XYZ file of C-alpha atoms in Angstrom:
347
model
C 95.642 103.336 148.403
C 97.327 106.364 146.861
C 100.036 108.231 148.728
C 102.777 110.759 148.063
C 106.329 109.469 147.810
C 109.629 111.147 147.069
C 112.107 109.470 144.729
C 114.759 112.175 144.378
C 115.086 115.952 144.681
C 112.196 117.581 142.789
C 110.746 114.140 142.052
C 107.485 113.856 143.997
C 104.943 111.296 142.843
C 101.513 110.047 143.888
C 101.567 106.271 143.638
C 99.645 103.160 144.624
C 101.017 101.766 147.901
C 99.820 99.038 150.277
C 96.807 99.933 152.396
C 97.682 100.634 156.028
C 96.821 97.852 158.444
C 96.846 97.328 162.203
C 100.229 95.925 163.263
C 100.120 96.489 167.015
C 97.145 96.490 169.412
C 97.755 100.194 170.061
C 97.451 101.155 166.364
C 94.606 102.873 164.579
C 93.995 103.454 160.879
C 92.815 106.948 159.938
C 91.242 107.876 156.601
C 92.642 111.300 155.705
C 90.195 114.150 155.086
C 92.706 116.999 155.048
C 96.484 117.123 154.721
C 98.952 119.762 153.603
C 102.481 120.543 152.473
C 104.840 122.024 155.059
C 107.719 124.384 154.438
C 109.979 121.803 156.059
C 108.925 119.276 153.377
C 110.687 121.520 150.886
C 114.106 120.684 152.333
C 113.628 117.088 151.200
C 112.133 118.292 147.918
C 115.184 120.465 147.264
C 117.634 117.733 148.244
C 118.826 119.507 151.398
C 117.393 116.773 153.646
C 118.154 113.154 152.766
C 115.343 110.754 151.860
C 115.358 107.225 150.519
C 113.887 106.773 147.015
C 110.227 105.851 147.423
C 109.962 107.131 151.002
C 106.615 108.576 152.085
C 106.296 112.263 152.847
C 103.938 114.600 154.703
C 103.320 114.986 158.435
C 100.135 117.059 158.860
C 96.699 115.463 158.621
C 93.294 114.971 160.163
C 90.654 112.419 159.340
C 88.252 109.718 160.450
C 89.168 106.575 162.396
C 88.559 103.546 160.172
C 89.908 100.782 162.395
C 91.407 100.365 165.861
C 93.607 97.762 167.490
C 92.394 95.790 170.483
C 94.487 97.949 172.832
C 92.999 101.293 171.758
C 90.531 102.554 174.343
C 90.089 106.238 173.600
C 88.769 106.119 170.049
C 86.119 104.339 168.035
C 85.509 103.840 164.348
C 83.991 107.016 162.920
C 85.690 109.469 165.290
C 87.035 112.653 163.706
C 90.631 113.169 164.866
C 93.691 115.334 164.308
C 97.237 113.998 164.523
C 100.249 116.011 165.668
C 103.294 115.715 163.405
C 104.999 113.289 165.821
C 103.355 110.223 167.316
C 103.976 109.489 171.009
C 102.858 106.902 173.551
C 101.508 109.388 176.105
C 102.857 107.362 179.015
C 106.622 107.942 179.205
C 108.379 110.498 181.425
C 108.860 112.909 178.531
C 105.189 112.742 177.571
C 104.235 113.354 181.204
C 106.421 116.478 181.125
C 104.819 117.660 177.903
C 107.864 116.992 175.716
C 106.112 114.518 173.460
C 108.647 115.018 170.672
C 111.261 113.217 172.815
C 109.088 110.139 173.479
C 111.327 107.041 173.101
C 108.455 105.249 171.344
C 107.650 108.219 169.151
C 108.383 109.004 165.540
C 107.698 111.298 162.599
C 105.175 110.621 159.853
C 107.002 109.901 156.638
C 110.033 108.395 158.337
C 111.350 105.164 156.843
C 108.766 102.404 157.254
C 105.902 104.703 158.288
C 103.006 106.249 156.401
C 103.089 109.898 155.444
C 100.259 112.327 155.934
C 99.933 113.133 152.226
C 97.935 110.057 151.327
C 94.493 108.520 151.564
C 95.059 106.808 154.930
C 97.628 106.495 157.709
C 98.487 103.809 160.252
C 98.790 105.626 163.589
C 101.020 103.984 166.218
C 100.111 104.638 169.872
C 96.742 106.055 168.872
C 95.609 106.802 172.438
C 98.712 108.886 173.144
C 98.807 110.594 169.757
C 95.393 111.442 168.332
C 93.041 114.135 169.597
C 89.286 113.797 169.072
C 87.457 116.607 167.285
C 83.716 117.402 167.260
C 81.995 115.276 164.620
C 80.128 118.316 163.277
C 83.400 119.872 162.152
C 83.607 117.341 159.307
C 80.861 119.221 157.448
C 82.391 122.693 157.927
C 85.139 123.242 155.353
C 86.564 126.402 156.907
C 86.635 124.966 160.407
C 88.125 121.691 159.182
C 90.930 123.635 157.495
C 91.542 125.695 160.629
C 91.679 122.507 162.729
C 94.299 121.043 160.387
C 96.677 123.801 161.504
C 96.694 122.166 164.958
C 98.742 119.305 163.509
C 101.804 121.539 163.173
C 101.941 125.220 162.251
C 99.621 126.667 164.892
C 101.245 124.684 167.713
C 104.699 125.483 166.349
C 103.920 129.200 166.281
C 102.637 128.881 169.847
C 105.841 127.068 170.866
C 107.889 129.912 169.408
C 105.841 132.514 171.259
C 106.278 130.657 174.543
C 110.008 130.276 173.919
C 110.254 133.984 173.213
C 108.541 134.737 176.508
C 105.625 136.636 174.992
C 103.526 138.227 177.732
C 100.623 140.643 177.938
C 101.705 144.112 176.865
C 105.032 143.020 175.373
C 106.589 143.958 172.037
C 107.197 141.030 169.677
C 109.063 140.821 166.377
C 108.538 137.900 163.999
C 111.281 136.874 161.570
C 109.784 134.791 158.774
C 106.598 135.307 156.770
C 105.817 131.643 156.103
C 102.909 129.802 157.671
C 104.762 129.209 160.944
C 105.805 132.839 161.251
C 102.251 133.969 160.574
C 100.961 131.549 163.203
C 103.600 133.032 165.504
C 101.897 136.388 164.988
C 98.547 134.785 165.815
C 100.023 133.140 168.915
C 101.629 136.375 170.114
C 98.325 138.198 169.738
C 96.537 135.423 171.633
C 99.058 135.736 174.498
C 98.393 139.461 174.783
C 101.307 141.137 172.992
C 100.659 144.851 172.578
C 102.921 145.447 169.584
C 103.735 142.819 166.961
C 106.255 143.654 164.244
C 106.176 141.312 161.245
C 109.256 141.208 159.039
C 108.292 140.359 155.460
C 108.313 141.706 151.915
C 105.414 139.846 150.300
C 102.196 141.833 150.587
C 99.928 138.774 150.393
C 101.687 137.381 153.455
C 102.009 140.617 155.397
C 98.315 141.245 154.787
C 97.626 137.967 156.620
C 100.056 139.040 159.340
C 98.040 142.219 159.875
C 94.826 140.194 159.886
C 96.366 137.959 162.559
C 97.339 140.896 164.770
C 100.551 142.477 163.477
C 100.623 146.169 164.292
C 103.633 146.964 162.100
C 105.291 145.493 159.002
C 108.987 145.883 158.202
C 109.700 145.143 154.552
C 113.369 146.113 154.648
C 116.173 143.564 154.936
C 119.631 143.524 156.508
C 120.793 146.694 158.235
C 117.723 148.576 157.033
C 115.449 146.074 158.785
C 117.434 146.403 161.994
C 117.163 150.195 161.826
C 113.421 150.014 161.172
C 112.770 147.738 164.160
C 114.954 149.878 166.405
C 113.055 152.979 165.332
C 109.749 151.294 166.179
C 111.029 150.291 169.628
C 112.688 153.519 170.824
C 116.073 152.107 169.894
C 115.810 149.155 172.291
C 114.547 146.245 170.194
C 111.717 143.796 170.865
C 111.167 142.034 174.199
C 110.469 138.819 172.288
C 111.581 137.629 168.852
C 110.102 134.661 167.007
C 112.581 133.092 164.574
C 110.652 130.963 162.066
C 113.112 130.478 159.199
C 116.141 128.514 160.406
C 118.950 130.127 158.408
C 122.077 131.805 159.697
C 120.846 135.155 158.414
C 117.462 134.846 160.117
C 119.074 133.998 163.458
C 121.482 136.918 163.130
C 118.532 139.179 162.415
C 116.760 137.863 165.510
C 119.815 138.580 167.652
C 120.115 142.069 166.193
C 116.518 143.095 166.905
C 115.953 141.546 170.326
C 116.064 143.848 173.334
C 118.731 143.362 176.011
C 117.247 140.948 178.527
C 114.831 139.626 175.903
C 114.336 136.182 174.448
C 114.319 134.479 171.062
C 111.926 131.616 170.392
C 113.336 129.606 167.493
C 111.327 127.036 165.565
C 112.701 127.365 162.041
C 114.201 124.001 161.044
C 117.959 124.768 161.017
C 119.630 124.683 157.626
C 122.955 126.412 157.088
C 122.806 128.056 160.513
C 125.819 126.540 162.262
C 127.472 129.893 163.016
C 124.400 132.041 163.447
C 124.553 132.326 167.244
C 127.254 134.330 169.001
C 127.238 133.196 172.633
C 129.392 136.136 173.632
C 126.804 138.587 172.374
C 124.024 136.632 174.070
C 125.968 136.547 177.330
C 126.763 140.252 177.326
C 123.177 141.242 176.520
C 121.415 138.652 178.714
C 119.523 137.164 175.775
C 117.692 133.862 176.219
C 117.290 131.332 173.409
C 114.540 128.720 173.657
C 112.670 126.595 171.163
C 113.210 123.570 168.972
C 110.817 120.891 167.749
C 107.360 121.885 168.977
C 105.544 119.298 171.149
C 102.255 120.171 169.483
C 100.405 117.190 171.018
C 100.783 118.973 174.353
C 99.404 122.239 172.966
C 96.395 120.916 171.030
C 94.041 120.651 174.058
C 94.812 124.265 174.969
C 94.469 125.677 171.445
C 91.534 123.566 170.270
C 88.758 125.455 172.118
C 89.924 128.783 170.694
C 89.861 127.378 167.154
C 86.429 125.852 167.666
C 84.866 129.072 168.954
C 86.603 131.289 166.402
C 88.828 133.160 168.860
C 91.701 132.281 166.545
C 91.409 131.253 162.906
C 94.626 130.041 161.249
C 92.850 128.917 158.052
C 94.041 131.900 155.939
C 97.572 130.423 155.836
C 96.214 127.817 153.406
C 96.076 129.780 150.175
C 95.963 126.952 147.628
C 93.730 123.874 147.731
C 94.432 120.805 145.590
C 93.477 117.168 145.220
C 95.891 114.352 145.972
C 96.847 113.852 142.325
C 97.956 117.486 142.153
C 100.481 117.217 145.004
C 103.566 117.441 142.710
C 102.228 120.751 141.390
C 101.615 121.856 144.977
C 105.275 121.288 145.797
C 106.318 123.318 142.766
C 104.023 126.142 143.841
C 105.453 126.287 147.367
C 109.019 125.910 146.125
C 108.447 128.816 143.757
C 106.748 130.860 146.498
C 103.566 131.215 144.462
C 101.742 129.481 147.309
C 102.126 130.040 151.052
C 100.781 126.694 152.271
C 99.033 124.063 150.175
C 95.924 122.271 151.443
C 95.385 118.696 150.199
C 91.933 117.129 150.059
C 92.367 113.413 149.282
């Protein structure tokens, strides 16, 4: 089959690789119908996250079950399924608690020795604990299929950030980051009943989506000007909840500056260069909570799926460029150059 591999920074290739095969009774093989490029993939692309030459890449996909191991009981050949970005066994203590990303038997797509999502097929370990079945009819609905793909990562990650930030009905929320996760954070905050949602971003194509998703205000300023703008919108107090969806020191400092005393920050931006971005003294004095991390999206999919299916929420607009598998290197260049928000791959 063909799959995307990374050889070095800025060296992404689509190559012939061995077809996936059942190795354990709990495995399944899924033929990929939709995949995508994530903002976090760019850290490997830029050389800021180490990868071995020839390692697979990509962690978001949905598709059709092609084969199952003898130990798989929840799925049959032909089932349409979505995979969260981490596989998990569904039986350990962490999985029982909903923290599937800490499953001792779990792992990330594209890790050494595993298939990546940006390919024609994927071997899925622990299929019963990992995959979620989708309605078969969705396979013939392009828009719905694209919206369902967001369940594999960005929609659940935005939801995780909103929960970490303590978003409640009637609250004021600020979102730092205008990438796909930040925009899904806006969608999640709206779904949870936030009354005011302030999106921080300077790119009109992205802030237009933020408004479509429920943002009531857009702050295009940066630095001290952004802080002043948010304070003005919140009677000088700041936001009850702040979603931090970037992962840099500056973005975390901004989050701390615009959160209200007694508020909370939900952080889901993959940290890079943010070692000194949190001042515990400031957080202590102002009673600020900080919650977040790697989103256990497998836990959230059953809750979010019905709302995607009935159109209550539609994350599909975050995918603004659609390409075939052979065009994946160009897709990476587009996202790296910020000419695309999130690239959809149709193998």
